[in-house]
XYZ file of C-alpha atoms in Angstrom:
654
model
C -114.878 85.639 94.063
C -113.689 85.323 97.667
C -110.198 85.744 99.005
C -108.409 82.490 99.725
C -106.877 81.702 103.108
C -103.127 81.887 103.631
C -103.032 78.104 104.031
C -104.879 77.585 100.751
C -102.696 80.229 99.091
C -99.640 78.241 100.109
C -101.196 75.139 98.555
C -101.861 77.076 95.353
C -98.284 78.304 95.269
C -96.962 74.763 95.846
C -99.183 73.487 93.044
C -97.961 76.224 90.703
C -94.357 75.320 91.475
C -95.065 71.635 90.943
C -96.671 72.402 87.609
C -93.734 74.546 86.516
C -91.408 71.667 87.407
C -92.943 69.450 84.750
C -96.264 68.003 85.894
C -98.325 65.890 83.537
C -100.917 68.690 83.673
C -98.434 71.537 83.166
C -100.047 74.641 81.668
C -98.859 78.259 81.519
C -99.326 79.836 84.969
C -100.063 83.520 85.259
C -97.328 85.538 86.926
C -99.535 86.956 89.667
C -98.480 86.030 93.220
C -100.607 83.036 94.240
C -100.604 84.295 97.828
C -102.579 87.396 96.890
C -104.350 86.352 93.696
C -108.106 86.030 93.932
C -109.064 82.544 92.780
C -112.415 80.885 92.190
C -111.890 77.191 91.606
C -114.193 75.041 89.558
C -115.979 72.117 91.168
C -117.837 69.057 89.912
C -119.806 66.086 91.190
C -122.024 63.318 89.849
C -121.899 61.852 86.374
C -120.303 58.537 85.453
C -116.938 56.785 85.616
C -115.828 53.792 83.558
C -113.076 51.199 83.941
C -111.754 48.968 81.150
C -109.524 46.439 82.873
C -106.645 44.738 81.112
C -107.944 41.379 82.270
C -105.118 39.522 80.548
C -102.515 41.407 82.576
C -104.596 41.150 85.737
C -104.650 37.375 85.317
C -100.897 37.297 84.732
C -100.242 38.953 88.105
C -102.806 36.922 90.031
C -105.628 39.452 90.255
C -109.032 37.796 89.863
C -111.780 40.307 89.095
C -115.217 39.324 90.365
C -118.389 40.560 88.701
C -118.854 44.281 89.169
C -121.394 45.582 91.668
C -123.720 48.381 90.596
C -122.485 48.720 87.040
C -124.592 49.977 84.150
C -126.182 47.285 81.979
C -124.225 48.426 78.889
C -120.526 48.985 78.345
C -119.218 52.355 77.232
C -118.032 52.944 73.679
C -114.517 52.132 74.890
C -115.729 48.836 76.385
C -115.512 50.160 79.944
C -117.782 49.011 82.745
C -119.690 52.122 83.825
C -120.652 53.289 87.320
C -122.489 56.336 88.608
C -120.707 59.025 90.611
C -122.469 60.300 93.703
C -123.764 63.853 93.959
C -122.041 64.293 97.276
C -118.789 66.067 97.895
C -117.052 67.799 95.000
C -113.801 67.634 93.122
C -112.167 71.064 92.897
C -109.971 71.947 89.948
C -108.319 74.911 88.266
C -108.858 75.912 84.640
C -106.377 77.896 82.551
C -107.028 79.031 78.998
C -109.886 76.583 78.564
C -107.966 73.572 79.889
C -107.979 71.821 83.232
C -104.684 72.871 84.826
C -104.710 70.983 88.142
C -106.821 69.205 90.710
C -106.938 71.104 94.001
C -109.005 69.283 96.618
C -112.143 67.242 97.346
C -113.064 63.836 95.956
C -115.582 61.911 93.895
C -117.174 58.635 94.959
C -118.556 55.873 92.762
C -121.671 53.825 93.316
C -120.423 50.266 92.948
C -117.170 48.752 91.769
C -115.218 45.490 91.795
C -114.063 42.908 94.284
C -110.548 41.701 93.482
C -109.053 38.502 94.894
C -105.266 38.301 95.092
C -102.628 36.104 96.697
C -102.406 38.679 99.479
C -106.156 38.798 100.110
C -109.288 40.528 98.846
C -109.421 44.174 97.764
C -112.845 45.827 97.937
C -113.244 48.555 95.315
C -117.011 48.926 95.712
C -117.897 52.589 96.215
C -114.288 53.569 95.510
C -113.236 57.202 95.796
C -111.115 59.361 93.468
C -108.949 61.626 95.615
C -106.341 64.156 94.390
C -102.886 63.814 95.934
C -101.911 66.845 97.967
C -98.704 68.661 97.100
C -97.708 66.176 94.407
C -97.965 65.932 90.644
C -101.707 66.112 89.885
C -102.651 62.470 90.365
C -105.872 60.859 91.524
C -105.622 58.042 94.035
C -108.260 55.343 93.674
C -109.108 54.613 97.296
C -110.805 51.353 98.298
C -113.425 50.871 101.012
C -110.660 50.206 103.589
C -109.113 53.603 102.914
C -106.109 52.209 101.028
C -104.877 53.769 97.794
C -104.161 50.464 96.053
C -104.214 52.138 92.628
C -103.513 55.604 91.292
C -104.536 57.414 88.122
C -102.358 59.547 85.862
C -102.005 60.680 82.240
C -105.514 62.098 82.091
C -106.819 63.396 78.756
C -109.647 65.819 79.371
C -111.768 68.627 78.001
C -114.587 70.878 79.107
C -117.704 70.168 77.050
C -121.343 71.232 76.709
C -120.622 74.932 77.200
C -118.279 74.164 80.116
C -120.994 72.366 82.101
C -119.166 69.019 82.122
C -115.590 67.902 82.672
C -114.966 64.971 80.347
C -111.894 62.833 81.012
C -111.699 60.793 77.828
C -109.046 58.422 79.106
C -106.687 57.994 82.061
C -104.345 55.195 83.128
C -105.107 53.209 86.273
C -101.758 52.084 87.700
C -100.691 49.528 90.305
C -99.250 51.218 93.390
C -95.950 49.925 94.792
C -97.848 48.808 97.905
C -100.281 46.753 95.813
C -97.464 45.241 93.739
C -95.854 44.029 96.961
C -99.218 42.861 98.349
C -99.892 40.611 95.335
C -96.354 39.211 95.264
C -95.279 40.933 92.016
C -93.110 43.920 93.014
C -91.864 44.160 89.423
C -95.257 45.485 88.230
C -95.257 48.583 90.461
C -96.509 51.597 88.484
C -97.724 49.471 85.548
C -100.994 50.510 83.913
C -103.590 47.779 84.447
C -106.707 49.565 83.200
C -107.800 52.703 81.472
C -110.629 54.805 82.782
C -113.019 57.475 81.571
C -115.141 59.980 83.449
C -117.761 62.622 82.769
C -118.687 64.713 85.794
C -121.070 67.651 86.097
C -119.639 71.123 86.752
C -121.583 72.586 89.667
C -119.493 75.755 89.976
C -117.657 77.550 87.206
C -114.636 79.549 88.264
C -112.259 81.750 86.342
C -111.117 80.764 82.863
C -108.101 83.129 83.307
C -107.584 83.484 79.566
C -109.805 83.507 76.508
C -109.425 80.581 74.089
C -108.204 81.992 70.782
C -108.834 79.153 68.319
C -106.528 79.232 65.307
C -105.809 80.782 61.964
C -102.216 79.523 62.057
C -102.792 76.598 59.743
C -100.081 75.206 57.506
C -99.656 77.462 54.466
C -101.405 80.484 55.923
C -99.435 83.773 55.703
C -97.746 85.145 58.819
C -99.172 88.614 59.557
C -96.620 91.392 59.220
C -93.905 89.163 57.730
C -94.016 89.403 53.914
C -93.636 86.036 52.203
C -93.562 84.029 55.447
C -96.004 81.199 56.027
C -96.822 78.884 58.896
C -95.548 75.313 58.526
C -96.442 72.090 60.347
C -93.616 70.241 62.082
C -94.414 67.798 64.875
C -91.788 66.209 67.171
C -91.725 62.929 69.094
C -90.630 64.255 72.474
C -90.383 61.076 74.549
C -91.852 57.580 74.954
C -91.513 54.332 76.863
C -93.163 50.941 76.494
C -95.031 48.463 78.692
C -95.949 44.782 78.506
C -99.701 44.324 78.048
C -100.494 40.611 77.631
C -99.341 37.339 76.119
C -101.020 34.400 74.422
C -99.450 31.012 75.133
C -96.398 32.404 76.919
C -93.974 29.887 78.403
C -90.909 32.096 78.881
C -87.493 32.512 77.330
C -87.311 31.030 73.832
C -91.031 30.184 73.843
C -93.589 30.590 71.096
C -96.038 32.794 72.983
C -97.226 36.004 71.338
C -96.420 39.097 73.422
C -98.149 42.495 73.127
C -96.414 45.772 73.992
C -97.843 49.319 73.965
C -96.204 52.744 74.453
C -96.652 55.892 76.474
C -95.909 58.557 73.856
C -95.430 62.318 74.288
C -95.157 64.688 71.337
C -94.493 68.393 71.069
C -95.282 70.963 68.427
C -92.489 73.096 66.974
C -91.523 76.119 69.123
C -90.211 78.492 66.422
C -91.646 81.970 65.913
C -89.217 83.726 63.596
C -85.983 82.185 64.861
C -84.625 78.642 65.108
C -84.849 77.167 68.615
C -84.543 73.528 69.660
C -87.877 71.802 70.277
C -86.101 68.621 71.456
C -82.727 69.790 72.816
C -79.455 67.922 72.288
C -80.635 66.010 69.243
C -79.404 66.512 65.651
C -83.020 66.537 64.449
C -84.364 68.509 67.403
C -84.631 71.926 65.706
C -87.240 72.595 63.051
C -86.432 74.384 59.811
C -89.932 75.914 59.913
C -89.472 79.498 61.140
C -93.155 79.938 61.969
C -95.082 77.163 63.680
C -98.431 76.016 62.337
C -101.118 74.743 64.664
C -102.111 71.107 64.144
C -105.790 70.041 63.850
C -106.687 67.300 66.314
C -110.325 66.364 65.741
C -111.739 63.041 66.858
C -112.973 60.771 64.067
C -116.677 61.217 63.263
C -116.867 64.446 65.304
C -117.722 66.686 62.311
C -115.992 68.742 59.635
C -113.605 71.461 60.812
C -110.923 73.803 59.452
C -108.523 73.683 57.793
C -109.366 70.550 55.793
C -113.145 70.504 56.263
C -112.996 67.080 57.871
C -112.164 65.400 61.180
C -108.397 65.484 60.592
C -106.174 64.200 63.382
C -102.670 62.745 63.690
C -101.930 59.027 63.773
C -99.446 56.994 65.793
C -97.632 53.752 64.962
C -94.924 51.830 66.813
C -92.385 49.189 65.766
C -89.817 46.877 67.378
C -86.429 45.975 65.877
C -83.665 43.492 66.630
C -80.017 44.209 65.824
C -78.536 40.750 65.319
C -75.048 39.648 66.306
C -74.168 38.978 62.640
C -74.667 42.676 61.834
C -78.136 42.379 60.295
C -81.371 44.063 61.380
C -84.955 42.756 61.599
C -88.223 44.545 62.274
C -89.868 41.958 64.514
C -93.034 43.790 65.588
C -95.341 46.471 64.232
C -98.635 47.976 65.372
C -101.686 49.167 63.530
C -102.621 52.870 63.447
C -103.718 54.712 66.567
C -106.215 57.484 65.730
C -105.572 60.497 68.002
C -108.678 62.221 69.378
C -107.756 65.266 71.490
C -104.747 67.182 72.787
C -103.945 68.397 76.295
C -101.861 71.406 75.157
C -99.425 71.307 78.066
C -96.134 73.263 78.326
C -97.480 75.622 75.665
C -95.850 78.762 74.396
C -99.107 79.701 72.635
C -102.134 77.782 73.838
C -105.107 77.951 71.458
C -107.396 77.006 74.349
C -108.981 74.284 72.255
C -108.409 70.617 73.022
C -108.673 69.820 69.304
C -105.920 72.194 68.156
C -102.243 71.698 69.095
C -100.584 75.087 69.542
C -97.006 76.331 69.291
C -94.702 74.553 71.737
C -97.621 72.542 73.126
C -97.138 68.947 74.231
C -99.592 66.077 74.303
C -99.417 62.474 75.426
C -101.079 59.192 74.557
C -100.681 56.618 77.290
C -100.483 52.849 77.434
C -104.189 52.446 78.187
C -105.629 54.370 75.258
C -102.898 53.120 72.879
C -104.259 49.659 73.715
C -107.881 50.588 73.009
C -109.478 48.600 70.191
C -111.776 51.481 69.235
C -108.864 53.847 68.628
C -106.874 51.432 66.444
C -107.162 50.639 62.743
C -105.152 49.109 59.904
C -102.342 51.025 58.231
C -103.846 50.213 54.833
C -106.616 52.818 55.385
C -104.087 55.691 55.486
C -102.397 57.431 52.547
C -99.197 58.086 54.494
C -97.493 60.805 52.438
C -100.562 63.061 52.770
C -101.850 61.530 56.038
C -105.347 61.276 54.621
C -107.626 58.631 56.127
C -110.126 56.750 53.992
C -113.040 56.850 56.416
C -115.530 55.465 53.900
C -115.416 51.661 54.003
C -112.969 51.679 56.914
C -113.302 49.380 59.910
C -115.180 52.239 61.633
C -117.540 53.044 58.752
C -117.997 49.764 56.924
C -121.138 50.837 55.044
C -119.952 54.407 54.364
C -122.936 56.057 56.042
C -120.843 58.462 58.115
C -121.975 56.831 61.371
C -119.239 55.239 63.469
C -119.424 51.526 64.187
C -117.339 49.382 66.530
C -114.073 48.014 65.150
C -114.784 44.451 66.247
C -111.153 43.998 67.295
C -110.044 41.809 70.172
C -107.149 42.490 72.547
C -104.522 41.237 70.063
C -105.772 42.822 66.829
C -103.769 45.816 65.521
C -101.348 45.580 68.457
C -97.579 45.246 68.266
C -97.154 41.484 68.684
C -93.893 39.587 68.842
C -93.002 35.977 69.602
C -91.097 35.226 72.796
C -88.497 33.445 70.677
C -87.793 36.712 68.845
C -86.855 38.664 71.980
C -85.095 35.956 73.987
C -83.288 32.642 73.848
C -80.026 31.243 72.572
C -80.960 31.948 68.943
C -80.677 35.687 69.662
C -77.397 35.657 71.587
C -75.640 39.001 71.243
C -78.735 40.792 69.888
C -79.916 44.235 70.985
C -83.356 45.775 70.563
C -84.953 49.149 69.817
C -88.527 50.391 69.992
C -89.643 53.081 67.528
C -92.609 55.455 67.852
C -93.894 57.694 65.089
C -96.585 60.379 64.890
C -97.932 61.255 61.455
C -99.453 64.700 60.988
C -100.874 66.151 57.801
C -98.489 68.409 55.847
C -95.658 67.752 58.338
C -92.542 69.099 56.634
C -90.123 66.634 58.280
C -91.329 63.137 59.066
C -87.942 62.147 60.499
C -88.295 64.253 63.655
C -91.823 63.033 64.396
C -90.376 59.553 65.001
C -87.861 58.405 67.590
C -86.358 55.254 69.039
C -84.852 53.983 72.274
C -83.025 50.883 73.450
C -85.055 48.030 74.922
C -84.284 44.989 77.052
C -86.628 42.129 77.912
C -86.784 40.112 81.130
C -89.111 37.247 81.940
C -90.600 37.765 85.419
C -92.387 34.484 86.160
C -95.700 35.426 84.481
C -94.931 38.691 82.667
C -92.336 40.219 80.369
C -90.583 43.257 81.802
C -89.408 45.953 79.402
C -86.360 48.048 80.147
C -86.333 51.203 78.036
C -85.393 54.764 78.894
C -85.918 58.046 77.106
C -82.717 59.806 78.111
C -79.079 59.226 77.285
C -79.094 55.895 79.118
C -81.659 54.597 76.636
C -79.872 56.179 73.673
C -83.079 58.042 72.804
C -82.823 59.614 69.353
C -85.141 61.260 66.887
C -85.328 59.602 63.492
C -86.003 56.047 62.278
C -84.284 52.957 63.649
C -82.667 52.244 60.286
C -80.509 55.337 60.975
C -79.297 53.760 64.212
C -78.279 50.663 62.209
C -76.383 52.684 59.586
C -75.881 56.332 60.469
C -76.366 58.311 57.233
C -74.280 61.167 58.635
C -71.337 58.929 59.615
C -71.565 55.458 58.046
C -68.977 52.906 59.100
C -66.553 51.156 56.746
C -68.441 49.338 53.968
C -71.764 50.867 55.028
C -74.072 53.152 53.070
C -77.498 54.721 53.568
C -79.620 56.601 51.047
C -83.139 58.069 51.038
C -85.342 58.889 48.078
C -88.351 61.187 48.378
C -91.114 61.236 45.749
C -94.541 62.901 45.636
C -95.946 59.554 46.843
C -93.628 59.317 49.845
C -90.123 58.417 50.957
C -88.099 55.221 51.209
C -84.708 54.661 52.824
C -82.244 51.868 52.004
C -79.175 50.997 54.065
C -76.582 48.309 53.395
C -73.731 46.689 55.285
C -71.039 44.600 53.586
C -69.247 42.404 56.132
C -66.026 40.530 55.260
C -66.197 36.816 56.117
C -62.681 35.868 55.021
C -61.482 33.765 52.111
C -62.732 36.423 49.695
C -66.365 36.154 50.837
C -68.595 39.040 51.873
C -72.002 39.053 53.583
C -74.374 41.770 52.280
C -77.339 42.947 54.372
C -79.787 45.340 52.682
C -82.475 46.939 54.868
C -85.321 48.720 53.093
C -87.466 50.998 55.251
C -90.623 52.153 53.514
C -91.160 55.326 55.482
C -94.354 56.683 53.929
C -94.453 55.604 50.277
C -97.738 54.275 48.853
C -99.290 54.034 45.403
C -102.830 54.838 46.476
C -106.067 53.940 44.682
C -109.103 55.813 45.949
C -112.768 56.558 45.306
C -114.668 59.709 46.215
C -113.322 62.662 48.135
C -112.939 63.773 51.729
C -114.704 63.465 54.061
C -116.188 60.444 52.240
C -112.941 59.167 50.758
C -112.488 55.437 50.262
C -108.937 54.021 50.080
C -109.087 50.984 47.811
C -105.396 50.223 48.291
C -102.220 51.943 49.495
C -99.406 49.575 48.552
C -95.663 50.030 48.622
C -93.210 47.756 46.783
C -93.313 44.160 45.579
C -89.761 43.395 44.453
C -86.191 44.587 44.863
C -83.473 44.273 42.219
C -79.797 44.368 43.283
C -76.998 44.283 40.666
C -74.278 41.756 41.530
C -72.301 41.601 38.239
C -70.163 38.491 37.928
C -70.198 37.615 41.638
C -71.210 34.144 42.777
C -74.189 34.468 45.145
C -75.068 32.034 47.936
C -77.029 31.901 51.211
C -79.886 34.196 50.182
C -82.126 35.234 53.082
C -85.288 37.312 53.401
C -86.728 38.680 56.649
C -90.001 40.482 57.230
C -89.846 39.709 60.953
C -93.171 37.898 61.258
C -91.932 34.253 61.359
C -94.600 33.282 58.804
C -92.817 31.516 55.907
C -95.931 31.527 53.706
C -95.649 35.265 52.963
C -91.868 35.435 52.467
C -90.495 37.003 49.303
C -88.910 34.594 46.837
C -85.205 35.096 45.882
C -83.727 34.467 42.430
C -80.341 35.135 40.812
C -80.083 35.712 37.068
C -78.411 37.952 34.497
C -76.096 39.550 37.057
C -78.880 40.522 39.442
C -80.378 39.313 42.707
C -84.144 39.721 42.918
C -86.509 39.202 45.834
C -90.178 39.150 44.784
C -93.395 39.234 46.812
C -95.292 35.976 46.436
C -98.717 37.475 47.211
C -100.376 40.909 47.219
C -100.686 40.752 50.991
C -96.902 40.545 51.425
C -95.926 43.883 49.851
C -93.460 46.194 51.584
C -95.881 48.868 52.752
C -95.374 52.086 54.703
C -93.908 52.064 58.204
C -92.293 48.692 57.516
C -88.722 47.406 57.154
C -87.699 44.263 55.229
C -84.200 42.791 55.073
C -82.521 41.071 52.106
C -79.198 39.262 52.637
C -76.774 37.143 50.629
C -73.122 36.115 50.453
C -70.919 37.059 47.480
C -67.364 36.267 46.497
C -66.634 39.920 45.644
C -66.189 42.991 47.827
C -68.382 46.093 47.678
C -68.353 48.866 45.141
C -70.775 51.718 44.569
C -74.168 50.655 43.269
C -77.932 51.150 43.313
C -81.074 49.109 43.888
C -84.481 49.300 42.219
C -87.786 48.876 44.051
C -90.838 48.007 41.958
C -94.045 49.869 42.819
C -96.770 47.403 43.773
C -99.405 48.502 41.311
C -101.205 46.679 38.522
C -99.947 47.191 34.968
C -96.882 49.227 35.809
C -93.178 48.728 35.360
C -92.331 51.773 37.465
C -89.533 51.485 39.958
C -87.945 53.740 42.545
C -84.181 53.792 42.127
C -82.076 54.252 45.255
C -78.431 55.040 44.462
C -75.186 55.669 46.350
C -75.317 52.239 47.947
C -73.033 49.192 47.771
C -73.016 46.114 45.542
C -70.546 43.308 44.797
C -67.911 44.294 42.273
C -64.760 42.712 40.905
C -62.950 46.021 41.563
C -62.913 45.330 45.298
C -63.952 47.300 48.407
C -64.416 51.060 48.205
C -64.269 51.690 51.969
C -66.736 54.367 52.930
């Protein structure tokens, strides 16, 4: 190793300070003074780079992509157009504990690229360059042939592979610079992700690793050395997220019938505890884990092999939902995604970094960005997951249709398995007085508290000529909170007058029911029951992991609500999808209101909220509801008590 110059040492120190301040690439930095530390940076050149444009969004903002110059004849697995990287110049980077910690200097240049026509003129991206920003958060500028950084790249997910001879960036967001947004006449889309990229570049010089990757024996259930009776436990937290517009089919604007797609940037963090209780997400009632000793979380990409601790390719999953709080006091879940299959972890901000991009260590954070959460080959249906155990039925899934253990393409288009919502559900006179919340949820195997691995934040929607803008914030201004949205509708810790919330947990999963009884006057009351199937499923399977087949994983197919002698009118069901053909059918008989699924495909399955409403001529008293398990030849129900129901005795208050 050679000594670095004082100028370069100052750059290293500035980079270390920037990382400590919260960079996307933040990793533990050794305490040695950067001005005197001997450093040998890594460098890479050559290889390939791929771009998968969101062509729908590009069209919305007036960007017309011409045919690519110099691209490979075949698309990548992620449907990206691939280009070679020149073996000229190098990209320098720093590695800490087996992970890329920061870009330092240099650049990489592609052979080929796109021509883009816009209202402001043509942008020439042929032979574009990837250049690290100096003295800023580690970001790559994508520089065009005229030397302009029209786009920039962030939220890189990377790993060193092939015995550290290649740097593989599995995904990274390509974002519109403020200058480009102004140039194309759409300043509102500044910093929006418009493509996701991938890159594999050859390491031509290996520098210091700084620390030795340790792997893991800290799996859930393993004993803690030196602490009799203590065991490691898994507890994953949703640290922060926000959401972006992606595309729309048939959009006309406020009150229209177009179908809008939204996708999130989501950041999670593993529990920080190591013998004492410390907040993982500060200033939140659910932000501190009850697990004294933090388990590492396996994070293996599907079809990558069988690994400890489950002898399979176990990884977490991510889903997201959208809710509307209506002016009449009711709630509707108006959008829901499929399942995002996670594939590696960055292990940033770690307390204990395992040095393995497929193991999430104690206190480590990871992110999944808009681009890869909108990738058809990372998404699948919820029906393939047994949610209470977070086991995936790979055999017969959309990625292994013939159960041969070899991954196939999903076949999905740009709307399949996305969160889709009609314009009329997020705007227009019909929704006057409504407010909205997005919800994100990570599911990890053996997680001891599913409620802190989900969170929600306020959302607002604005039509900007050809796009839908989303206003949502992760801090106090966005009312960001851990836990499900149903708890923001009725707070189980402090319910309002004539409100109740109750959760039941079974070996097959949990369900939460909340109810509001609203006085209408003249002795009439409006009852709104919201049933959130958190992770309950009656699963039918064949075989065993890793060749497990999930035949079905259904939730509930009717709800029974006692109403006694009350007269019931104005029954309403809402599953939020504006498709009347799959609505549950209401009936009133023998002192009960029942809503029943009309088809097997309309069951109340995991990650989903349905609403059941009616008007009664009696006020609320204490009561319970019964949910029938959607399984053949069973009369089993899940009873949820400590709720409200109409009663001749009159209101009971809280």
